[in-house]
């Protein structure tokens, strides 16, 4: 099993499940809004991730940016520090994603974003039909941020 619909990082427009890939909240950034959305304080967030690190192999990685894989980003984002740690402890990206999904469920629950809501918002924002919005969202693997980018490019092309 791997996390097929893993979201983008919060700072890249991902949904609240992306908190599993975020750094500690050490500066003003979109993570603070996501924490509000899931009713966690920054300290509660840190505590949950720190406890999860103690319970799993995500606690490995003293050479990573924040000293543990629990704070590391999604494998689709290149990171030699994360990848060296994974290789050194014999963990595959699939195992890493499985643990990150479990961490996400601990942070925000197991619910997924409502694709119908995303389709409606895309359709209204770009003045297109819901079917077209759904197709674009599906083409972007339910990554709302990527769908918005694609529709912006399309709308610029249609403006000519």
PDB file of C-alpha atoms in Angstrom:
ATOM      1  CA  UNK A   1       0.000   0.000   0.000  1.00  0.00           C
ATOM      2  CA  UNK A   2       1.164   3.512  -0.735  1.00  0.00           C
ATOM      3  CA  UNK A   3      -0.492   6.867  -0.306  1.00  0.00           C
ATOM      4  CA  UNK A   4      -1.965   7.211  -3.801  1.00  0.00           C
ATOM      5  CA  UNK A   5      -3.614  10.608  -3.232  1.00  0.00           C
ATOM      6  CA  UNK A   6      -0.987  12.169  -0.977  1.00  0.00           C
ATOM      7  CA  UNK A   7      -1.540  15.929  -0.996  1.00  0.00           C
ATOM      8  CA  UNK A   8       0.954  18.620  -1.799  1.00  0.00           C
ATOM      9  CA  UNK A   9       2.665  20.352   1.085  1.00  0.00           C
ATOM     10  CA  UNK A  10       0.577  23.007   2.831  1.00  0.00           C
ATOM     11  CA  UNK A  11       2.932  25.741   1.603  1.00  0.00           C
ATOM     12  CA  UNK A  12       2.331  24.509  -1.962  1.00  0.00           C
ATOM     13  CA  UNK A  13      -1.457  24.617  -1.638  1.00  0.00           C
ATOM     14  CA  UNK A  14      -2.101  21.080  -0.377  1.00  0.00           C
ATOM     15  CA  UNK A  15      -5.064  20.223   1.817  1.00  0.00           C
ATOM     16  CA  UNK A  16      -4.820  19.746   5.583  1.00  0.00           C
ATOM     17  CA  UNK A  17      -3.534  16.166   5.211  1.00  0.00           C
ATOM     18  CA  UNK A  18      -0.321  17.743   3.950  1.00  0.00           C
ATOM     19  CA  UNK A  19       0.517  18.666   7.549  1.00  0.00           C
ATOM     20  CA  UNK A  20       2.290  15.297   7.653  1.00  0.00           C
ATOM     21  CA  UNK A  21       4.937  16.771   5.324  1.00  0.00           C
ATOM     22  CA  UNK A  22       5.395  20.120   7.083  1.00  0.00           C
ATOM     23  CA  UNK A  23       8.227  21.586   9.083  1.00  0.00           C
ATOM     24  CA  UNK A  24       7.755  22.816  12.631  1.00  0.00           C
ATOM     25  CA  UNK A  25       5.812  26.109  12.658  1.00  0.00           C
ATOM     26  CA  UNK A  26       8.821  28.327  13.325  1.00  0.00           C
ATOM     27  CA  UNK A  27       7.797  31.274  11.131  1.00  0.00           C
ATOM     28  CA  UNK A  28       4.581  32.738   9.726  1.00  0.00           C
ATOM     29  CA  UNK A  29       3.438  30.450   6.925  1.00  0.00           C
ATOM     30  CA  UNK A  30       0.294  28.697   5.610  1.00  0.00           C
ATOM     31  CA  UNK A  31       0.725  25.880   8.148  1.00  0.00           C
ATOM     32  CA  UNK A  32      -0.780  28.169  10.800  1.00  0.00           C
ATOM     33  CA  UNK A  33      -4.038  28.378   8.822  1.00  0.00           C
ATOM     34  CA  UNK A  34      -4.094  24.605   8.362  1.00  0.00           C
ATOM     35  CA  UNK A  35      -3.554  24.103  12.106  1.00  0.00           C
ATOM     36  CA  UNK A  36      -6.502  26.432  12.805  1.00  0.00           C
ATOM     37  CA  UNK A  37      -8.599  24.400  10.365  1.00  0.00           C
ATOM     38  CA  UNK A  38      -7.912  21.172  12.283  1.00  0.00           C
ATOM     39  CA  UNK A  39      -8.141  22.839  15.710  1.00  0.00           C
ATOM     40  CA  UNK A  40      -4.541  22.200  16.722  1.00  0.00           C
ATOM     41  CA  UNK A  41      -2.204  24.674  18.357  1.00  0.00           C
ATOM     42  CA  UNK A  42       1.346  24.783  17.051  1.00  0.00           C
ATOM     43  CA  UNK A  43       2.510  23.098  20.270  1.00  0.00           C
ATOM     44  CA  UNK A  44      -0.085  20.294  19.933  1.00  0.00           C
ATOM     45  CA  UNK A  45       1.085  19.761  16.352  1.00  0.00           C
ATOM     46  CA  UNK A  46       4.704  19.548  17.473  1.00  0.00           C
ATOM     47  CA  UNK A  47       3.773  17.172  20.305  1.00  0.00           C
ATOM     48  CA  UNK A  48       1.833  14.808  18.009  1.00  0.00           C
ATOM     49  CA  UNK A  49       4.647  14.663  15.452  1.00  0.00           C
ATOM     50  CA  UNK A  50       7.309  14.252  18.137  1.00  0.00           C
ATOM     51  CA  UNK A  51       5.397  11.372  19.741  1.00  0.00           C
ATOM     52  CA  UNK A  52       4.882   9.728  16.335  1.00  0.00           C
ATOM     53  CA  UNK A  53       8.616  10.019  15.697  1.00  0.00           C
ATOM     54  CA  UNK A  54       9.314   8.161  18.938  1.00  0.00           C
ATOM     55  CA  UNK A  55       6.914   5.361  17.958  1.00  0.00           C
ATOM     56  CA  UNK A  56       8.092   4.857  14.359  1.00  0.00           C
ATOM     57  CA  UNK A  57      11.129   4.922  12.078  1.00  0.00           C
ATOM     58  CA  UNK A  58      10.212   8.517  11.195  1.00  0.00           C
ATOM     59  CA  UNK A  59      12.187   9.418  14.310  1.00  0.00           C
ATOM     60  CA  UNK A  60      15.363   8.595  12.358  1.00  0.00           C
ATOM     61  CA  UNK A  61      17.283  11.248  10.472  1.00  0.00           C
ATOM     62  CA  UNK A  62      19.441  13.324  12.756  1.00  0.00           C
ATOM     63  CA  UNK A  63      21.120  14.739   9.631  1.00  0.00           C
ATOM     64  CA  UNK A  64      17.876  16.109   8.169  1.00  0.00           C
ATOM     65  CA  UNK A  65      16.831  19.771   8.409  1.00  0.00           C
ATOM     66  CA  UNK A  66      14.919  19.374  11.676  1.00  0.00           C
ATOM     67  CA  UNK A  67      16.615  16.227  12.965  1.00  0.00           C
ATOM     68  CA  UNK A  68      13.909  13.687  12.114  1.00  0.00           C
ATOM     69  CA  UNK A  69      12.079  12.263   9.101  1.00  0.00           C
ATOM     70  CA  UNK A  70       8.819  13.195  10.806  1.00  0.00           C
ATOM     71  CA  UNK A  71       9.418  16.782   9.618  1.00  0.00           C
ATOM     72  CA  UNK A  72      10.515  15.856   6.097  1.00  0.00           C
ATOM     73  CA  UNK A  73       8.706  16.611   2.882  1.00  0.00           C
ATOM     74  CA  UNK A  74       6.978  14.496   0.265  1.00  0.00           C
ATOM     75  CA  UNK A  75       9.226  12.238  -1.858  1.00  0.00           C
ATOM     76  CA  UNK A  76       8.208  14.096  -5.019  1.00  0.00           C
ATOM     77  CA  UNK A  77      10.206  17.077  -3.707  1.00  0.00           C
ATOM     78  CA  UNK A  78      13.922  16.378  -4.183  1.00  0.00           C
ATOM     79  CA  UNK A  79      15.811  16.204  -0.869  1.00  0.00           C
ATOM     80  CA  UNK A  80      19.178  14.487  -0.585  1.00  0.00           C
ATOM     81  CA  UNK A  81      19.156  14.635   3.241  1.00  0.00           C
ATOM     82  CA  UNK A  82      15.844  12.754   3.441  1.00  0.00           C
ATOM     83  CA  UNK A  83      16.809  10.278   0.751  1.00  0.00           C
ATOM     84  CA  UNK A  84      20.203   9.495   2.303  1.00  0.00           C
ATOM     85  CA  UNK A  85      18.476   8.827   5.630  1.00  0.00           C
ATOM     86  CA  UNK A  86      15.883   6.585   3.973  1.00  0.00           C
ATOM     87  CA  UNK A  87      18.612   4.650   2.193  1.00  0.00           C
ATOM     88  CA  UNK A  88      20.690   4.343   5.401  1.00  0.00           C
ATOM     89  CA  UNK A  89      17.779   2.887   7.392  1.00  0.00           C
ATOM     90  CA  UNK A  90      16.540   0.711   4.527  1.00  0.00           C
ATOM     91  CA  UNK A  91      13.176   2.443   4.124  1.00  0.00           C
ATOM     92  CA  UNK A  92      11.513   2.719   0.704  1.00  0.00           C
ATOM     93  CA  UNK A  93       9.501   5.720  -0.427  1.00  0.00           C
ATOM     94  CA  UNK A  94       6.378   3.530  -0.199  1.00  0.00           C
ATOM     95  CA  UNK A  95       7.090   2.712   3.465  1.00  0.00           C
ATOM     96  CA  UNK A  96       7.815   6.382   4.102  1.00  0.00           C
ATOM     97  CA  UNK A  97       4.498   7.405   2.528  1.00  0.00           C
ATOM     98  CA  UNK A  98       2.615   4.745   4.501  1.00  0.00           C
ATOM     99  CA  UNK A  99       3.974   6.186   7.736  1.00  0.00           C
ATOM    100  CA  UNK A 100       3.256   9.742   6.608  1.00  0.00           C
ATOM    101  CA  UNK A 101      -0.335   8.738   5.834  1.00  0.00           C
ATOM    102  CA  UNK A 102      -0.678   7.228   9.302  1.00  0.00           C
ATOM    103  CA  UNK A 103       0.762  10.438  10.753  1.00  0.00           C
ATOM    104  CA  UNK A 104      -1.676  12.522   8.711  1.00  0.00           C
ATOM    105  CA  UNK A 105      -4.600  10.501  10.041  1.00  0.00           C
ATOM    106  CA  UNK A 106      -3.366  11.085  13.570  1.00  0.00           C
ATOM    107  CA  UNK A 107      -3.101  14.822  12.906  1.00  0.00           C
ATOM    108  CA  UNK A 108      -6.325  15.455  11.009  1.00  0.00           C
ATOM    109  CA  UNK A 109      -8.359  12.252  10.877  1.00  0.00           C
ATOM    110  CA  UNK A 110      -8.944   9.960   7.946  1.00  0.00           C
ATOM    111  CA  UNK A 111     -11.301  12.180   5.963  1.00  0.00           C
ATOM    112  CA  UNK A 112     -10.356  13.275   2.470  1.00  0.00           C
ATOM    113  CA  UNK A 113     -11.122  16.632   0.860  1.00  0.00           C
ATOM    114  CA  UNK A 114     -14.511  16.739  -0.802  1.00  0.00           C
ATOM    115  CA  UNK A 115     -13.864  16.577  -4.548  1.00  0.00           C
ATOM    116  CA  UNK A 116     -17.395  17.844  -5.257  1.00  0.00           C
ATOM    117  CA  UNK A 117     -16.582  21.041  -3.359  1.00  0.00           C
ATOM    118  CA  UNK A 118     -13.337  21.487  -5.308  1.00  0.00           C
ATOM    119  CA  UNK A 119     -15.167  20.918  -8.606  1.00  0.00           C
ATOM    120  CA  UNK A 120     -17.778  23.561  -7.732  1.00  0.00           C
ATOM    121  CA  UNK A 121     -15.137  26.094  -6.742  1.00  0.00           C
ATOM    122  CA  UNK A 122     -13.118  25.499  -9.920  1.00  0.00           C
ATOM    123  CA  UNK A 123     -16.237  25.747 -12.093  1.00  0.00           C
ATOM    124  CA  UNK A 124     -17.325  29.016 -10.463  1.00  0.00           C
ATOM    125  CA  UNK A 125     -13.864  30.559 -10.398  1.00  0.00           C
ATOM    126  CA  UNK A 126     -13.047  29.830 -14.031  1.00  0.00           C
ATOM    127  CA  UNK A 127     -16.593  30.081 -15.389  1.00  0.00           C
ATOM    128  CA  UNK A 128     -16.557  26.546 -16.786  1.00  0.00           C
ATOM    129  CA  UNK A 129     -18.889  23.579 -16.478  1.00  0.00           C
ATOM    130  CA  UNK A 130     -18.560  21.211 -13.536  1.00  0.00           C
ATOM    131  CA  UNK A 131     -17.790  18.325 -15.892  1.00  0.00           C
ATOM    132  CA  UNK A 132     -14.796  20.194 -17.333  1.00  0.00           C
ATOM    133  CA  UNK A 133     -13.681  21.170 -13.819  1.00  0.00           C
ATOM    134  CA  UNK A 134     -13.938  17.529 -12.717  1.00  0.00           C
ATOM    135  CA  UNK A 135     -11.890  16.370 -15.721  1.00  0.00           C
ATOM    136  CA  UNK A 136      -9.143  18.904 -15.006  1.00  0.00           C
ATOM    137  CA  UNK A 137      -9.065  17.950 -11.328  1.00  0.00           C
ATOM    138  CA  UNK A 138      -8.847  14.252 -12.243  1.00  0.00           C
ATOM    139  CA  UNK A 139      -6.067  14.970 -14.764  1.00  0.00           C
ATOM    140  CA  UNK A 140      -4.166  16.684 -11.931  1.00  0.00           C
ATOM    141  CA  UNK A 141      -4.603  13.699  -9.555  1.00  0.00           C
ATOM    142  CA  UNK A 142      -6.948  15.750  -7.353  1.00  0.00           C
ATOM    143  CA  UNK A 143      -4.239  18.345  -6.729  1.00  0.00           C
ATOM    144  CA  UNK A 144      -6.337  21.487  -6.504  1.00  0.00           C
ATOM    145  CA  UNK A 145      -3.355  23.805  -6.773  1.00  0.00           C
ATOM    146  CA  UNK A 146      -2.188  22.145  -9.991  1.00  0.00           C
ATOM    147  CA  UNK A 147      -5.737  22.284 -11.399  1.00  0.00           C
ATOM    148  CA  UNK A 148      -5.893  26.021 -10.682  1.00  0.00           C
ATOM    149  CA  UNK A 149      -2.559  26.554 -12.453  1.00  0.00           C
ATOM    150  CA  UNK A 150      -3.696  24.562 -15.469  1.00  0.00           C
ATOM    151  CA  UNK A 151      -6.995  26.441 -15.705  1.00  0.00           C
ATOM    152  CA  UNK A 152      -5.202  29.795 -15.372  1.00  0.00           C
ATOM    153  CA  UNK A 153      -2.950  28.883 -18.273  1.00  0.00           C
ATOM    154  CA  UNK A 154      -5.976  27.762 -20.303  1.00  0.00           C
ATOM    155  CA  UNK A 155      -7.851  30.986 -19.551  1.00  0.00           C
ATOM    156  CA  UNK A 156      -4.821  33.053 -20.619  1.00  0.00           C
ATOM    157  CA  UNK A 157      -4.669  31.108 -23.872  1.00  0.00           C
ATOM    158  CA  UNK A 158      -8.367  31.735 -24.484  1.00  0.00           C
ATOM    159  CA  UNK A 159      -7.952  35.470 -23.874  1.00  0.00           C
ATOM    160  CA  UNK A 160      -5.974  35.894 -27.113  1.00  0.00           C
TER     161      UNK A 160
END
